[in-house]
Short mmCIF file of C-alpha atoms (C1' of nucleotides) in Angstrom, two decimals:
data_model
loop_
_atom_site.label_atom_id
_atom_site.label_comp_id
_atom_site.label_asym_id
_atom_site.label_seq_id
_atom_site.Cartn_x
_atom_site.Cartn_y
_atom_site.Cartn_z
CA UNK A 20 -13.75 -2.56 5.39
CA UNK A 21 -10.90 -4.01 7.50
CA UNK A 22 -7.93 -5.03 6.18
CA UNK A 23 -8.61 -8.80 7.07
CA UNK A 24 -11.91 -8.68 5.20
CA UNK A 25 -10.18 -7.20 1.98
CA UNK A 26 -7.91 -9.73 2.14
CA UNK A 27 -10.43 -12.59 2.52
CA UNK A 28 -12.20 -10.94 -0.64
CA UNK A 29 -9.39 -11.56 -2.89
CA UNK A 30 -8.73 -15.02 -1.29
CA UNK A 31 -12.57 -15.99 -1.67
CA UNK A 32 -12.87 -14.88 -5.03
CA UNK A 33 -9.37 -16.46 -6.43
CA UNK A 34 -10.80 -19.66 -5.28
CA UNK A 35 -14.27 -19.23 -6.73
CA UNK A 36 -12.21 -18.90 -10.19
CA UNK A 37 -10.34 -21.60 -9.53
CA UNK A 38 -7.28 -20.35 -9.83
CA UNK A 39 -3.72 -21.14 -8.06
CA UNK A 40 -2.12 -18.67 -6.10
CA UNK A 41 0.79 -19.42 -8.35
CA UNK A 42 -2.24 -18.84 -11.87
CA UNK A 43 -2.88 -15.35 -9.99
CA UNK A 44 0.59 -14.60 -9.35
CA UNK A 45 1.59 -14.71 -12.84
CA UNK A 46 -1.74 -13.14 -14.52
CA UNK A 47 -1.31 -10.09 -12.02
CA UNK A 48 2.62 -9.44 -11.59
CA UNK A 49 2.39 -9.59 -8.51
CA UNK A 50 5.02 -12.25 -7.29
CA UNK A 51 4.32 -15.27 -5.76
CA UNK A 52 5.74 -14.18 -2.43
CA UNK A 53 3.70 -11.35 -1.85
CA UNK A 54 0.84 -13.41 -2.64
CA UNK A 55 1.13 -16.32 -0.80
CA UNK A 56 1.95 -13.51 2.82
CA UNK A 57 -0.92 -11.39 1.85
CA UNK A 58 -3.14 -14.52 1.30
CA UNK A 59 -1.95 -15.65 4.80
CA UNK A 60 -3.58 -12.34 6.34
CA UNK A 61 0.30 -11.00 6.62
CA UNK A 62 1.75 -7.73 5.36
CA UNK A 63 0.20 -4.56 4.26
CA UNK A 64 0.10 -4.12 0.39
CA UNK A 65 0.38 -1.57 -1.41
CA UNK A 66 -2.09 0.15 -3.89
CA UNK A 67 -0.31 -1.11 -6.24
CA UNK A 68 0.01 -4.41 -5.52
CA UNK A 69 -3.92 -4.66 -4.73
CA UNK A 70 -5.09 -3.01 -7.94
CA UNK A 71 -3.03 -5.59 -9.98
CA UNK A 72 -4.80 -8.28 -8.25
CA UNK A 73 -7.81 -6.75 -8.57
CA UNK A 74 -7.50 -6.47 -11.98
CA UNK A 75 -6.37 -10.21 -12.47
CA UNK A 76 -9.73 -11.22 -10.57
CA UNK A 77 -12.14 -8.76 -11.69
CA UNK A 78 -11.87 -7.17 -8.20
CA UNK A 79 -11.78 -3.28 -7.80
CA UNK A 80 -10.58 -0.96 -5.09
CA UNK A 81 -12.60 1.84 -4.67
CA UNK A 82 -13.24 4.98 -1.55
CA UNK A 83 -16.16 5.57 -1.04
CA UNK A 84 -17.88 7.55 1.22
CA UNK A 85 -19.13 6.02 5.31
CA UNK A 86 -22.57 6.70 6.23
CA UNK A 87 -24.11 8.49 3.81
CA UNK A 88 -26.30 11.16 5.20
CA UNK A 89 -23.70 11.78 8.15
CA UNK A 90 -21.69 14.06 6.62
CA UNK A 91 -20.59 17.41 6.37
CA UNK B 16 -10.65 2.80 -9.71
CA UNK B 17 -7.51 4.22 -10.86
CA UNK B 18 -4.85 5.84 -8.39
CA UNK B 19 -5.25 8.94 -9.19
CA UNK B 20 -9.33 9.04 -8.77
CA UNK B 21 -8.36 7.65 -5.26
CA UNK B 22 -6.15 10.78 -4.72
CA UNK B 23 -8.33 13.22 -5.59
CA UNK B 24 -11.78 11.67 -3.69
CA UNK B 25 -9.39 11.85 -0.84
CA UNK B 26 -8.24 15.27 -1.56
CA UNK B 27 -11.59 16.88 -2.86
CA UNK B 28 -13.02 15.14 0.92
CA UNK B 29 -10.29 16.90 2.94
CA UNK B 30 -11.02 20.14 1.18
CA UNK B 31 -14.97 19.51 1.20
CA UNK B 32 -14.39 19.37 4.91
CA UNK B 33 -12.65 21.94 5.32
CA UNK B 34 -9.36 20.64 7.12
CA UNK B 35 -5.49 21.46 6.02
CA UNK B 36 -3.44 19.09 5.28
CA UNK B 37 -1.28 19.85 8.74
CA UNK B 38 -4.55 19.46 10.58
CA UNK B 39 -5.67 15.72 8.94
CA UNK B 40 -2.12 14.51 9.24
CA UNK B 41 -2.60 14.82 12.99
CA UNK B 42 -5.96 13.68 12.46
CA UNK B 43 -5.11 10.32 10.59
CA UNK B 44 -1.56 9.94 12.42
CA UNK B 45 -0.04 9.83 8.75
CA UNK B 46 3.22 11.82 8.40
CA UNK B 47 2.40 15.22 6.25
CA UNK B 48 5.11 14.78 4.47
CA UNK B 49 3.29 11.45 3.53
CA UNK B 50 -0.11 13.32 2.93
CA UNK B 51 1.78 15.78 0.74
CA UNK B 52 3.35 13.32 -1.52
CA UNK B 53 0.33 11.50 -1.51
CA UNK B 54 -1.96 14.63 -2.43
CA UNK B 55 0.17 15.54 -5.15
CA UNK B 56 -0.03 12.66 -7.31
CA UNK B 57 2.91 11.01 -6.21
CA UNK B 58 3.36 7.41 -4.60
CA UNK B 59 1.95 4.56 -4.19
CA UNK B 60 0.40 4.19 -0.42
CA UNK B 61 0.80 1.15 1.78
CA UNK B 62 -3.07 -0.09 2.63
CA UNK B 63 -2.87 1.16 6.41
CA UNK B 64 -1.82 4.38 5.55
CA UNK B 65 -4.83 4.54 2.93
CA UNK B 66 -6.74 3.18 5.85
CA UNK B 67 -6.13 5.89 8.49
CA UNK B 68 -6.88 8.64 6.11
CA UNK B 69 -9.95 7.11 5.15
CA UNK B 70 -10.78 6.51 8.74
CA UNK B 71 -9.93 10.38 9.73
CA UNK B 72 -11.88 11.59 6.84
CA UNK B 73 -15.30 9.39 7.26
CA UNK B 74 -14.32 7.42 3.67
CA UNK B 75 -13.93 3.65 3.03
CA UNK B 76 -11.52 1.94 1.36
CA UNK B 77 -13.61 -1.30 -0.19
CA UNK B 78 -12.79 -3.95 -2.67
CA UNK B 79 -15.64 -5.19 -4.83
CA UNK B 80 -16.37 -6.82 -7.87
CA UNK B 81 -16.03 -5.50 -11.09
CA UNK B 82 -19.02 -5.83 -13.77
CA UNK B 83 -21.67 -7.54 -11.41
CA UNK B 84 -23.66 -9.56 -13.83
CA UNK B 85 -20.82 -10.99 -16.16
CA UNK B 86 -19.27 -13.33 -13.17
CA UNK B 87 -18.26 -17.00 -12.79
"C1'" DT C 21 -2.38 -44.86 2.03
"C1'" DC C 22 0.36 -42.26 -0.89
"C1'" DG C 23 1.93 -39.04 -4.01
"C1'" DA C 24 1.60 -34.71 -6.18
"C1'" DA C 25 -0.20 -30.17 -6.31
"C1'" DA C 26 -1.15 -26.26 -3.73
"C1'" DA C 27 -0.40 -23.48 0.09
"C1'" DG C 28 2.36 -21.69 4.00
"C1'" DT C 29 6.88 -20.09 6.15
"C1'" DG C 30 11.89 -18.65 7.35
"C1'" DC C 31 15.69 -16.24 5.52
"C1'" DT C 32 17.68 -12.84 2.62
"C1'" DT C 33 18.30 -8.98 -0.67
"C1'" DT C 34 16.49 -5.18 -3.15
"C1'" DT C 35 13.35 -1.75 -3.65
"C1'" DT C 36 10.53 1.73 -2.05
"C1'" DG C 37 7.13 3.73 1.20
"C1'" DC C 38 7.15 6.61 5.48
"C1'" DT C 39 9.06 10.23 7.82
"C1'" DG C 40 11.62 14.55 9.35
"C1'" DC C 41 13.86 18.75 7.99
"C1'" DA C 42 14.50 22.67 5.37
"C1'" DC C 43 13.23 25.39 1.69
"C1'" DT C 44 10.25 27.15 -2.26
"C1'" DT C 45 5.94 28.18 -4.28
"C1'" DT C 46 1.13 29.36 -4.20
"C1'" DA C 47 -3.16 31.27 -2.41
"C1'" DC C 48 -5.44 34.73 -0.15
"C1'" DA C 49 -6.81 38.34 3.07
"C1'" DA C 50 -5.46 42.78 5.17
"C1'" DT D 15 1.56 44.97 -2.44
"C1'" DT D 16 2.73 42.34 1.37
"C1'" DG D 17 2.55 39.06 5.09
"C1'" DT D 18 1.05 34.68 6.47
"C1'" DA D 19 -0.98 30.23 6.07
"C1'" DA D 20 -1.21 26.33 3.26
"C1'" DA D 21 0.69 23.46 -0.05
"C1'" DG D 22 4.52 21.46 -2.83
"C1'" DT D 23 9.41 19.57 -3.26
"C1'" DG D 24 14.51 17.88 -2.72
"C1'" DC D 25 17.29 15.24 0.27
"C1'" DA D 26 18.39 11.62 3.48
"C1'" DG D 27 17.65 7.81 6.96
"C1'" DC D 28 14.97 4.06 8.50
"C1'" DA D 29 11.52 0.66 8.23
"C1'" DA D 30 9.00 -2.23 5.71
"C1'" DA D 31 7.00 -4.08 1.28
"C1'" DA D 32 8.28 -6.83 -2.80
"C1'" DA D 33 10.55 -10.59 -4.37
"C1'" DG D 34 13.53 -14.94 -4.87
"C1'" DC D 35 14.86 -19.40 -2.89
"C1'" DA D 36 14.43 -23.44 -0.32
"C1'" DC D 37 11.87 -26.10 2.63
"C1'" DT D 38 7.64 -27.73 5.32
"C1'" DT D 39 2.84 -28.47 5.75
"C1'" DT D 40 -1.69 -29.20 4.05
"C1'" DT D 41 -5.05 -30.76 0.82
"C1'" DC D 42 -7.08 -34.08 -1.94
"C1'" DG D 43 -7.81 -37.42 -5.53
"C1'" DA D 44 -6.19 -41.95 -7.36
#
DNA sequence: TCGAAAAGTGCTTTTTGCTGCACTTTACAA
DNA sequence: TTGTAAAGTGCAGCAAAAAGCACTTTTCGA
């Protein structure tokens, strides 16, 4: 999952709550700022700052293993 | 998905696969002193550098939603 | 069409992640 | 036990993320 697409998740699914970025930014504590430039497809979060926006939208950020049945 | 279960998936890979930490630091192109910190517990890693491990080691990082079923 | 709400952007400061270096600690095989 | 590889840690510099502020642009309903 590209970084693009992760971002478009969280965009896609504030707006399918019907939220304001400003809403999110408050529920999650993540400022504003950071919102607005990560919404925008800017910048490069943090862990952090994606699990508290995942957690104001439901969302979570998991690792998971790539083609199962590849592996080592 | 807390931090800290996204530290140690990443760790118990690396070790599952047999590869030092030197060795996936040159893999991934992530500092060791990065991989270290990171290993250890500590920190609080940028997307990208979550990213190239993930990339180096054959795991994902994915954002999806929480408690399928109970959405809007 | 117009006005307000929402979203996007430039600039700046503060905070902190990334990195290199040197050193210590731990694990493990000879 | 001892030597070596691997892993963990303190310190410091640099780059970049987080955040605040002000302003512009876009969206959209009255």
């Amino acid at each position: 999952m590209h970084s693009r697409e992760i971002f478009n998740i969280v965009k896609a699914r504030r707006e399918s709550l019907n939220v304001t970025q400003e809403t999110l930014a408050q529920l999650s504590g993540v400022a504003l700022r950071t919102l607005k430039q990560f919404e925008s497809g800017k910048g490069n979060p943090t862990l952090q700052t994606l699990q508290k926006l995942g957690d104001a939208l439901g969302l979570e950020v998991t690792v998971v293993i790539k083609n199962k049945g590849n592996n080592v």
